[in-house]
PDB file of N, CA and C in Angstrom:
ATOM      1  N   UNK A 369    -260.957  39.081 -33.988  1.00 68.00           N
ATOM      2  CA  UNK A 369    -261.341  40.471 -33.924  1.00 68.00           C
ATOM      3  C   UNK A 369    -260.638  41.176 -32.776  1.00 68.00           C
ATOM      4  N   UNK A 370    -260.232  40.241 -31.928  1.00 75.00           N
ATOM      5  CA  UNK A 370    -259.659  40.942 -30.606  1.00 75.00           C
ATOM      6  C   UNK A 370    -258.454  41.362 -30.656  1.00 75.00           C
ATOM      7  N   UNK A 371    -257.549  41.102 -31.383  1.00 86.00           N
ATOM      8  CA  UNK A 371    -256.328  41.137 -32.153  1.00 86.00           C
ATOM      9  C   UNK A 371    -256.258  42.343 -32.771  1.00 86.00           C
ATOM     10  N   UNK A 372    -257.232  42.412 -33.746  1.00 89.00           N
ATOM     11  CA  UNK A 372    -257.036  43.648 -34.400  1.00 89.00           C
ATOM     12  C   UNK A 372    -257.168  45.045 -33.581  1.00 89.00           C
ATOM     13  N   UNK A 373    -258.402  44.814 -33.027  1.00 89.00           N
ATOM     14  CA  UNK A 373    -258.433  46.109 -31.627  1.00 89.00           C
ATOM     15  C   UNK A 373    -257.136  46.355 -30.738  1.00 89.00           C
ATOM     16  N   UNK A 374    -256.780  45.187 -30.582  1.00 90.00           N
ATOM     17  CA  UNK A 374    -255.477  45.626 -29.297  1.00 90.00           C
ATOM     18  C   UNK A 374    -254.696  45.817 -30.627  1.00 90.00           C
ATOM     19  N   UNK A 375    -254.492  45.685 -31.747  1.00 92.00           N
ATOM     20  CA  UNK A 375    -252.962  46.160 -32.384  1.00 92.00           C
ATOM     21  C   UNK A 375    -253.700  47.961 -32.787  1.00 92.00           C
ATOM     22  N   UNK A 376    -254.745  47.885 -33.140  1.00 92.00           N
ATOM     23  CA  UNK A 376    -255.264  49.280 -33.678  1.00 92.00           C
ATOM     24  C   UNK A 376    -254.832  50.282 -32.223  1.00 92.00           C
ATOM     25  N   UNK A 377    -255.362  49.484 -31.036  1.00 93.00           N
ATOM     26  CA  UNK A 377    -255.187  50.627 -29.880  1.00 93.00           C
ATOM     27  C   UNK A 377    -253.841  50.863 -29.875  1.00 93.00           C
ATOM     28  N   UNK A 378    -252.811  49.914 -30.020  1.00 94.00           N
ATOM     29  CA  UNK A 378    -251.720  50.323 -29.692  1.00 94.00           C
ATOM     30  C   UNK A 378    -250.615  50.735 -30.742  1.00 94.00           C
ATOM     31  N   UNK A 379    -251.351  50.818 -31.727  1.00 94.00           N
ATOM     32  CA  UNK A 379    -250.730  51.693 -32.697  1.00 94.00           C
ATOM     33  C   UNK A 379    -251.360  53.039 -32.596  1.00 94.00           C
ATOM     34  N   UNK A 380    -252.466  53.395 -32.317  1.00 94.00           N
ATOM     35  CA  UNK A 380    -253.146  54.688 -32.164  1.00 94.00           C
ATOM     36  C   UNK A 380    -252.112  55.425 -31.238  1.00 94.00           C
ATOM     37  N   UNK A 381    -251.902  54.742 -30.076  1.00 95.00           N
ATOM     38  CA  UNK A 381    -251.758  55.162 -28.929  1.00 95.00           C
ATOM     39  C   UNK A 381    -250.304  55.627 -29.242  1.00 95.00           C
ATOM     40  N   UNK A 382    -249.144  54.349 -30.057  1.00 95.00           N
ATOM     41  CA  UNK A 382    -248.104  55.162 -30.867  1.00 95.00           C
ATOM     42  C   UNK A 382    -247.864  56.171 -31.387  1.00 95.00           C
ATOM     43  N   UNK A 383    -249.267  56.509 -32.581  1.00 95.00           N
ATOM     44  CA  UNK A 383    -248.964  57.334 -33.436  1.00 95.00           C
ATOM     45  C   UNK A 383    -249.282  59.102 -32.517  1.00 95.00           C
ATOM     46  N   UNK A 384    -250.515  59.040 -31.622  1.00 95.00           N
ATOM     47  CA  UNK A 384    -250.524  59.993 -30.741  1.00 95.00           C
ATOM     48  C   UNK A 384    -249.276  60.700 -29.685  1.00 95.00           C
ATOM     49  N   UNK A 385    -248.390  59.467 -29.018  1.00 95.00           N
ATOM     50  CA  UNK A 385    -247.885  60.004 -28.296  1.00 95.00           C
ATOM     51  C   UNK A 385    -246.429  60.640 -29.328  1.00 95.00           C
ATOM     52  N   UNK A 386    -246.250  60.067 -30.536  1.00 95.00           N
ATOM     53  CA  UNK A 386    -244.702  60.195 -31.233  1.00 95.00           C
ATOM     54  C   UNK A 386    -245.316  61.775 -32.189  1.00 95.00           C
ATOM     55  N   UNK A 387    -246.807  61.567 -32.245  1.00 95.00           N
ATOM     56  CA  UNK A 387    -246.841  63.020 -32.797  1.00 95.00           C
ATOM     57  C   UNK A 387    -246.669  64.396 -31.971  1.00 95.00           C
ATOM     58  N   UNK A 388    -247.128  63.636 -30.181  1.00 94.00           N
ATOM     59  CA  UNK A 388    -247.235  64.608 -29.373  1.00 94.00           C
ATOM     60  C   UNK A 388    -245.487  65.458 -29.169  1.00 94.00           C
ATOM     61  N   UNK A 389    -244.812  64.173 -29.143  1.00 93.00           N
ATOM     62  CA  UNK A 389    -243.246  64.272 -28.976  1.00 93.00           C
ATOM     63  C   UNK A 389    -242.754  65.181 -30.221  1.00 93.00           C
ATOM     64  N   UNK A 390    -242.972  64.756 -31.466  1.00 91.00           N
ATOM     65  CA  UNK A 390    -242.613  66.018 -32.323  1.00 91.00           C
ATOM     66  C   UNK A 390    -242.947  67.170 -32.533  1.00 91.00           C
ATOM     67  N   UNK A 391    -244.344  67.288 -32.050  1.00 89.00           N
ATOM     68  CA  UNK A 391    -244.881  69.041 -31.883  1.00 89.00           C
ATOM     69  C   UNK A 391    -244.075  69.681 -30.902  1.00 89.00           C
ATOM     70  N   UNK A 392    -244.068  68.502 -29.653  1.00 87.00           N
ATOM     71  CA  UNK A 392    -242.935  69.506 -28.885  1.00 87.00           C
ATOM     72  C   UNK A 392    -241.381  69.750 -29.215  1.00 87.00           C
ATOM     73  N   UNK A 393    -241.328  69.015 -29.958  1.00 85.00           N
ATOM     74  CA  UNK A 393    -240.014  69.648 -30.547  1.00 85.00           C
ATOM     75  C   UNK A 393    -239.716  70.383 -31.444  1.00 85.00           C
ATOM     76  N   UNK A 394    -241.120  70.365 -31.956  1.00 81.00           N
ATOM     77  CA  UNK A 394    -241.225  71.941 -33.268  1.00 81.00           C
ATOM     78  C   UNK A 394    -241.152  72.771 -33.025  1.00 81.00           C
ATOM     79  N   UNK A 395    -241.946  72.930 -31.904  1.00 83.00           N
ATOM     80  CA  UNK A 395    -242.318  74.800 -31.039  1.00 83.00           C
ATOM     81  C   UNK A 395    -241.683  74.790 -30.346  1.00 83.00           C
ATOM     82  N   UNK A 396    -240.285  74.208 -30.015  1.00 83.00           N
ATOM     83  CA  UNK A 396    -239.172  74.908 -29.090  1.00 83.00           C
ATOM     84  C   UNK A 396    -238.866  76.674 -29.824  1.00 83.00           C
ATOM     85  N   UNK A 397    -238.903  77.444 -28.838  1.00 77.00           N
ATOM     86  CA  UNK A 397    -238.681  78.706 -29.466  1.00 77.00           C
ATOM     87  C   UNK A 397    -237.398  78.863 -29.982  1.00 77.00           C
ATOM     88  N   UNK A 398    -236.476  78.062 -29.779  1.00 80.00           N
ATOM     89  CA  UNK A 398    -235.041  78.501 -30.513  1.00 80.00           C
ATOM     90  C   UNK A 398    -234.890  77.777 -31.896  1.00 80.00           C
ATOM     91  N   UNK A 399    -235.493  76.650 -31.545  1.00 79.00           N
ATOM     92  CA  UNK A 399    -235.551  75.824 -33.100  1.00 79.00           C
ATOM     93  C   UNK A 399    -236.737  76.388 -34.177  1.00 79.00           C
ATOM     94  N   UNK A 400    -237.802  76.915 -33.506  1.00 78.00           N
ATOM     95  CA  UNK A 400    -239.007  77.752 -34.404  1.00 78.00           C
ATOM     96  C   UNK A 400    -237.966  78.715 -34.970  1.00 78.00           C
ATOM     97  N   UNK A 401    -237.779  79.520 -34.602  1.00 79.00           N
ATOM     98  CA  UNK A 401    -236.477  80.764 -34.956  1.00 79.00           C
ATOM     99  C   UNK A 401    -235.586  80.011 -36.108  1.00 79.00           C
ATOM    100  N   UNK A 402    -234.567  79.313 -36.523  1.00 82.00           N
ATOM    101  CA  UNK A 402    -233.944  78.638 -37.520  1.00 82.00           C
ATOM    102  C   UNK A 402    -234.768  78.439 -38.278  1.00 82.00           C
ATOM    103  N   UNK A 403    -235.892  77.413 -37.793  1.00 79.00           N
ATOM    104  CA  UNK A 403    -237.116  76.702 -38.996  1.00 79.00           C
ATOM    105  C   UNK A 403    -237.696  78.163 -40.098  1.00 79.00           C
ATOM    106  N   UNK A 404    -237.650  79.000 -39.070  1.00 83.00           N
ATOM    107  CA  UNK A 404    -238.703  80.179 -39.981  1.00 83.00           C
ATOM    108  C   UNK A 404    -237.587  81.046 -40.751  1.00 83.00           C
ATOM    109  N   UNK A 405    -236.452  81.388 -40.580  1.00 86.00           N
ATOM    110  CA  UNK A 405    -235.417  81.930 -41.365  1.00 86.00           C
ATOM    111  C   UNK A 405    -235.439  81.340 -42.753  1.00 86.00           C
ATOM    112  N   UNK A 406    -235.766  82.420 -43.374  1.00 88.00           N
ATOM    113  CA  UNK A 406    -234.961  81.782 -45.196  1.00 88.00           C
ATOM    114  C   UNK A 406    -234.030  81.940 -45.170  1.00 88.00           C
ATOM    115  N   UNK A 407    -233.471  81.148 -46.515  1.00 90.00           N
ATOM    116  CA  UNK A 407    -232.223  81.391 -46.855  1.00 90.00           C
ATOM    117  C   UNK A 407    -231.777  82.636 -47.770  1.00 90.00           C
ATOM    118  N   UNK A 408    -230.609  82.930 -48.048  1.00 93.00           N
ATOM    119  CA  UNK A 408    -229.499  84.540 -48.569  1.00 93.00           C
ATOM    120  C   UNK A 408    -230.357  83.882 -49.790  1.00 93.00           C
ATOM    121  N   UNK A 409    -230.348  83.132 -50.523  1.00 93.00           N
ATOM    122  CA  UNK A 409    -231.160  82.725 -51.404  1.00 93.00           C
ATOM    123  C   UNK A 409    -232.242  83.136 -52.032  1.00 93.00           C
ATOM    124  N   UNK A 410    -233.362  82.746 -51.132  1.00 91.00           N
ATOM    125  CA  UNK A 410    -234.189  83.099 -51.002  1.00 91.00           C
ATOM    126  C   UNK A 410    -234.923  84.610 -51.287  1.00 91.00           C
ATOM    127  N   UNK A 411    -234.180  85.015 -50.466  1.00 91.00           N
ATOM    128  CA  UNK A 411    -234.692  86.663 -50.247  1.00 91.00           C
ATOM    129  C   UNK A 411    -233.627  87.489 -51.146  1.00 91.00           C
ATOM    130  N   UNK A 412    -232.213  87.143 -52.036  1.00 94.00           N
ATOM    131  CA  UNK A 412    -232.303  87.575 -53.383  1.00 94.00           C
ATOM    132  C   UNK A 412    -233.170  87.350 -54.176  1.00 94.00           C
ATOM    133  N   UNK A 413    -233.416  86.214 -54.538  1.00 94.00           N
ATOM    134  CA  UNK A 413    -234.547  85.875 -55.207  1.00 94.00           C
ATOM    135  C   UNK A 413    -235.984  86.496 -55.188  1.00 94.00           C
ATOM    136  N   UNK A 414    -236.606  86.914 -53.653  1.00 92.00           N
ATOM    137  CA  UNK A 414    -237.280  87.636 -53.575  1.00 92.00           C
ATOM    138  C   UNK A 414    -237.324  89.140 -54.081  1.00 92.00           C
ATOM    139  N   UNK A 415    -235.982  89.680 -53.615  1.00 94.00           N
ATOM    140  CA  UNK A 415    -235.566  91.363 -54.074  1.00 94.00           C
ATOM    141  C   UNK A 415    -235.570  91.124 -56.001  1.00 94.00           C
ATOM    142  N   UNK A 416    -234.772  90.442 -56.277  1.00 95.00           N
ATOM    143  CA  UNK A 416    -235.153  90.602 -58.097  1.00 95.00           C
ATOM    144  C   UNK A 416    -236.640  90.335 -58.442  1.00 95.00           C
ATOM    145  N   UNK A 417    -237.294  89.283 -57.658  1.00 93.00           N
ATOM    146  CA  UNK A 417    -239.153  89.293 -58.487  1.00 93.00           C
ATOM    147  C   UNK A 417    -239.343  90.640 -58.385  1.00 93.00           C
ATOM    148  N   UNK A 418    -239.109  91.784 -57.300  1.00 93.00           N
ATOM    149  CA  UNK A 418    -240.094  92.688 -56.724  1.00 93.00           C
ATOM    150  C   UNK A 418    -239.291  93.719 -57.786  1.00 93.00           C
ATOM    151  N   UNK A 419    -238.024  93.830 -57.812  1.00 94.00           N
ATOM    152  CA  UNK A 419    -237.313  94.808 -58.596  1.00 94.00           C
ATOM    153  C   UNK A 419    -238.177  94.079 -60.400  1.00 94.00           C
ATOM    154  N   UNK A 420    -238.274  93.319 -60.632  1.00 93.00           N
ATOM    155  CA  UNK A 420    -238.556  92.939 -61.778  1.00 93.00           C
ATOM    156  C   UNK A 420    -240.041  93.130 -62.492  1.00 93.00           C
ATOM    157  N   UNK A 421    -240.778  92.802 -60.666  1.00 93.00           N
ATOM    158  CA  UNK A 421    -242.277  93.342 -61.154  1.00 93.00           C
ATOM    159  C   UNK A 421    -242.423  95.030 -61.197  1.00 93.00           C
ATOM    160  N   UNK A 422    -241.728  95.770 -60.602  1.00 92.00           N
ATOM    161  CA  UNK A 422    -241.435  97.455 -60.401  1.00 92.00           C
ATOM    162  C   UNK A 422    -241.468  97.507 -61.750  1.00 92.00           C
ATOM    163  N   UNK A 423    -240.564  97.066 -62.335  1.00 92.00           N
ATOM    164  CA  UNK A 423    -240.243  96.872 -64.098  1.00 92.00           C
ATOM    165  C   UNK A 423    -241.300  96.974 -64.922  1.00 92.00           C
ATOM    166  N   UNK A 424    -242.063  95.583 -65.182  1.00 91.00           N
ATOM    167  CA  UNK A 424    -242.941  95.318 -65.983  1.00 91.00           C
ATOM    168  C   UNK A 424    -244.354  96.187 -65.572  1.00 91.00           C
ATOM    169  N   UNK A 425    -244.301  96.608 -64.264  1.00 89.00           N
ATOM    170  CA  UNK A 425    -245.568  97.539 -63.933  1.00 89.00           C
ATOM    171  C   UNK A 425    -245.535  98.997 -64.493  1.00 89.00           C
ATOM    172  N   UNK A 426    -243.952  99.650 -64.724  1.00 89.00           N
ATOM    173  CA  UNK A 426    -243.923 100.430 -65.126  1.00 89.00           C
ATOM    174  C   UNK A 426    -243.990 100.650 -66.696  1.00 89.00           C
ATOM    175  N   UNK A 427    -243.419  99.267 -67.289  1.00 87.00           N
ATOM    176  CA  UNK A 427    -243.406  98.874 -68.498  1.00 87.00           C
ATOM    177  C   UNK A 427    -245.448  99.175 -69.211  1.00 87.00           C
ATOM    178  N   UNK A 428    -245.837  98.599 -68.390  1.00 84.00           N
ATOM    179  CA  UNK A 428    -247.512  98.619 -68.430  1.00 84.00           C
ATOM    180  C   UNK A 428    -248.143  99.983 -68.299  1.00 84.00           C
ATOM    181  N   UNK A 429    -247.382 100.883 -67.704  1.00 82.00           N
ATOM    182  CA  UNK A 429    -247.997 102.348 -67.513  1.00 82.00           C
ATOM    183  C   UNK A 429    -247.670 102.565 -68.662  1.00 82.00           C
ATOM    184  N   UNK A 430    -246.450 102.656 -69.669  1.00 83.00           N
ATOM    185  CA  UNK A 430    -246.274 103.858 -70.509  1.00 83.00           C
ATOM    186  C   UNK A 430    -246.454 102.524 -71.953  1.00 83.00           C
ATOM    187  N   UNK A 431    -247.189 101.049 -71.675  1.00 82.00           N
ATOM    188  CA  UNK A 431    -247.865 100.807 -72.401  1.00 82.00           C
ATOM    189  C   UNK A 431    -249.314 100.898 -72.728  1.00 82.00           C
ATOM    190  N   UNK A 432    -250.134 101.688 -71.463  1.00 80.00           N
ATOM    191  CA  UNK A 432    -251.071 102.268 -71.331  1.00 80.00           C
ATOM    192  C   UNK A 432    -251.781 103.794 -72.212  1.00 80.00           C
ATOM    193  N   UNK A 433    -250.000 104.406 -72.425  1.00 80.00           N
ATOM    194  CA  UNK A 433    -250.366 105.491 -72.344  1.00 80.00           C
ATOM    195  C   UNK A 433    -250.130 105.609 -73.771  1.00 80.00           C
ATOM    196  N   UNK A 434    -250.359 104.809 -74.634  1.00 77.00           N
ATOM    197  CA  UNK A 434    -249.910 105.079 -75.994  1.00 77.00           C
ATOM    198  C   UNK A 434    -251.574 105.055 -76.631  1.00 77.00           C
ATOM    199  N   UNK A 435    -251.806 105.969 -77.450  1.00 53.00           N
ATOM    200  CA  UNK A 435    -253.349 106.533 -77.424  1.00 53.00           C
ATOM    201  C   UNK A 435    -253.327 105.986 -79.486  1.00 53.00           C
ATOM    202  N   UNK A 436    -253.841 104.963 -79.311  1.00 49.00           N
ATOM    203  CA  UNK A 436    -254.082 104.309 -80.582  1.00 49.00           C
ATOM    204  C   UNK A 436    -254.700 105.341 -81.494  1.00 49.00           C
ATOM    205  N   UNK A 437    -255.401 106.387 -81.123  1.00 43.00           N
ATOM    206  CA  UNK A 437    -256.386 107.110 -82.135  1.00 43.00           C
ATOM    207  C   UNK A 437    -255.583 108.551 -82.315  1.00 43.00           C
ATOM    208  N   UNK A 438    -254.516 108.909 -81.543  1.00 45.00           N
ATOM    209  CA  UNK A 438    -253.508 109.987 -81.524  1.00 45.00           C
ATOM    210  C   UNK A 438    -252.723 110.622 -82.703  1.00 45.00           C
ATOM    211  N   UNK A 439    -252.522 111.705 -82.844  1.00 44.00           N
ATOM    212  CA  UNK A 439    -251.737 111.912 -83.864  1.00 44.00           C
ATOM    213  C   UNK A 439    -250.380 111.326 -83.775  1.00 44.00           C
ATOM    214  N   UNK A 440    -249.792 111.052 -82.265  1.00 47.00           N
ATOM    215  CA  UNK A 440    -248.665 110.589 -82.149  1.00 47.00           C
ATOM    216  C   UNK A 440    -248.519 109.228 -82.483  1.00 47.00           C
ATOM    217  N   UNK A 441    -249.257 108.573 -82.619  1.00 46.00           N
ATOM    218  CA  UNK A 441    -249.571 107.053 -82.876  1.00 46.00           C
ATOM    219  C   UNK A 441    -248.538 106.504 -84.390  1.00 46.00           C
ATOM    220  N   UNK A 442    -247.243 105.457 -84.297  1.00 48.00           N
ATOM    221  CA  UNK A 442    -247.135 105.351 -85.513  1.00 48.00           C
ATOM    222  C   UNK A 442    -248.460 104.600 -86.746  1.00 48.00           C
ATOM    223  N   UNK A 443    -249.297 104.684 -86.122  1.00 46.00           N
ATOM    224  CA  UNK A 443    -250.841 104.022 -87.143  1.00 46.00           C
ATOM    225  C   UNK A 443    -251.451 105.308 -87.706  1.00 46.00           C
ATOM    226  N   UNK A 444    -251.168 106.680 -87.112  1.00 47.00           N
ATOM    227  CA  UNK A 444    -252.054 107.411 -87.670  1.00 47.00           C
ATOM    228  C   UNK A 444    -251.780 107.654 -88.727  1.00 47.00           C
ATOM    229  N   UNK A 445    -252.938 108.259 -89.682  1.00 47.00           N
ATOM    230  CA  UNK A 445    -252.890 108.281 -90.729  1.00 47.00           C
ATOM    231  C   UNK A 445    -252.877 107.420 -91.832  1.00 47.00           C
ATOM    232  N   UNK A 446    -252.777 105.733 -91.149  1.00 44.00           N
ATOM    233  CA  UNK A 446    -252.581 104.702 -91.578  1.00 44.00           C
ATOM    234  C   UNK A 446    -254.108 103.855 -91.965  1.00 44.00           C
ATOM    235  N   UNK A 447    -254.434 102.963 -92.443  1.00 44.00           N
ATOM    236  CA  UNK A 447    -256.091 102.395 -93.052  1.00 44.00           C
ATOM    237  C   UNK A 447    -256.348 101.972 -91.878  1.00 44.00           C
ATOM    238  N   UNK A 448    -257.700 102.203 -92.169  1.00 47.00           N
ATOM    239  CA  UNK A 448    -258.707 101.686 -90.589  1.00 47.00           C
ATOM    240  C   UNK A 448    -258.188 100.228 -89.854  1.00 47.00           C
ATOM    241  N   UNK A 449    -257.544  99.217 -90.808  1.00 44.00           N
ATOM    242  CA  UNK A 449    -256.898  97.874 -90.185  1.00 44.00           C
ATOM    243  C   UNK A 449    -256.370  97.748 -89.245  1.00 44.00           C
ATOM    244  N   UNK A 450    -255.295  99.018 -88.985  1.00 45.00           N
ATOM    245  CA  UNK A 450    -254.409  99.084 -87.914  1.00 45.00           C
ATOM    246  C   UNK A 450    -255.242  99.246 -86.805  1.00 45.00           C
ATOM    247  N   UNK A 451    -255.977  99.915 -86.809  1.00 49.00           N
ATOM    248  CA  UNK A 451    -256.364 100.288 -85.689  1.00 49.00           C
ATOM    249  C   UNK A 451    -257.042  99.636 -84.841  1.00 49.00           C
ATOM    250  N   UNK A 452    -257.969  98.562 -84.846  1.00 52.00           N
ATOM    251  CA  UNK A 452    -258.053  97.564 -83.780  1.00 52.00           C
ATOM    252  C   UNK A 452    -256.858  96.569 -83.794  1.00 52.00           C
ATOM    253  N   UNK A 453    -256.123  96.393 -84.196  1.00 48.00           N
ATOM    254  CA  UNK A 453    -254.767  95.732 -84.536  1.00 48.00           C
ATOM    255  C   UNK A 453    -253.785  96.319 -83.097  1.00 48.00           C
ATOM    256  N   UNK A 454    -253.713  97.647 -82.967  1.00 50.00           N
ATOM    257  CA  UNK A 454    -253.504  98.773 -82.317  1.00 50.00           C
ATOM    258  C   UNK A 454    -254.188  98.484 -81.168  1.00 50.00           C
ATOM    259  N   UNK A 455    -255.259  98.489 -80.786  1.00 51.00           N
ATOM    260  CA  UNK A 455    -256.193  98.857 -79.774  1.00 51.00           C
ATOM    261  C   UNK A 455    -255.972  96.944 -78.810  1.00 51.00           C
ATOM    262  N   UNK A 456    -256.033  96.317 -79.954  1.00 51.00           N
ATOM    263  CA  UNK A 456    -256.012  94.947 -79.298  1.00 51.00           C
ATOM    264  C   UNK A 456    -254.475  94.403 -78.965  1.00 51.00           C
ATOM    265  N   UNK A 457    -253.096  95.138 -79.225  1.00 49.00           N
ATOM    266  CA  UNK A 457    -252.022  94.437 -78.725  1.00 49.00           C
ATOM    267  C   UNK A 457    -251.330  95.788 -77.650  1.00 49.00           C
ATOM    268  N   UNK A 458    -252.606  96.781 -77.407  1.00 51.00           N
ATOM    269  CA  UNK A 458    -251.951  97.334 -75.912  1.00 51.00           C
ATOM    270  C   UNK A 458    -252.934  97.712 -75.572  1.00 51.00           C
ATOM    271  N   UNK A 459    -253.890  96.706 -75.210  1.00 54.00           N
ATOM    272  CA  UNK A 459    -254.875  96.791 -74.347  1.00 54.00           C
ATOM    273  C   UNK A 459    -254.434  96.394 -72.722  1.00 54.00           C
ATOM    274  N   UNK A 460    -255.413  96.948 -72.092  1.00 49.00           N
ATOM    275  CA  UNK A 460    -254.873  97.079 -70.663  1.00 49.00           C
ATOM    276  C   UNK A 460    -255.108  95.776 -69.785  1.00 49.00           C
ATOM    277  N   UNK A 461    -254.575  94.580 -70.168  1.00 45.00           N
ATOM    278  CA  UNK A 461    -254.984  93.327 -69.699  1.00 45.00           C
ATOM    279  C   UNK A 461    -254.762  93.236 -68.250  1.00 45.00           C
ATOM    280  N   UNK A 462    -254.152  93.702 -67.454  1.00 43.00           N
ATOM    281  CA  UNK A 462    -254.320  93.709 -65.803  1.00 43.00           C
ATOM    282  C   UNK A 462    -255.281  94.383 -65.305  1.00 43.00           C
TER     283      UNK A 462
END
């Protein structure tokens, strides 16, 4: 049993001081600075989601605005079928 305690302490005592040693080498402020930079990558990638969601949000307004019960509606005038048919594939799911 005495064995196992002295290898447990002195692996503890390893794993504490080699974690202490890499935190301090994380939070060096010049290496934090690199670590936190994305890459040109990245932040294209970011600019097309945001240009893309601009898109589909606007896509969603003027799929909003189409008035199923309207004279402008291509259903009007059409049998009562269409019309939850209509109502249920531009409904306002967001």
């Amino acid at each position: 049993m005495v064995p196992k305690a002295i290898t447990f302490t002195l692996v503890n005592h390893s794993k504490e001081n080699l974690q202490r040693e890499l935190l301090q080498e994380l939070y060096k402020p010049d290496v934090l600075d690199d670590l936190l930079r994305e890459s040109e990558h990245v932040v294209a990638r970011r600019r097309e989601v945001i240009a893309t969601l601009a898109a589909l949000n606007k896509a969603d307004e003027y799929v909003n605005q189409i008035n199923c019960g309207g004279s402008t509606n291509l259903f009007a005038g059409s049998s009562q079928l269409f019309k939850p048919l209509c109502h249920f594939m531009f409904r306002n799911v967001g």
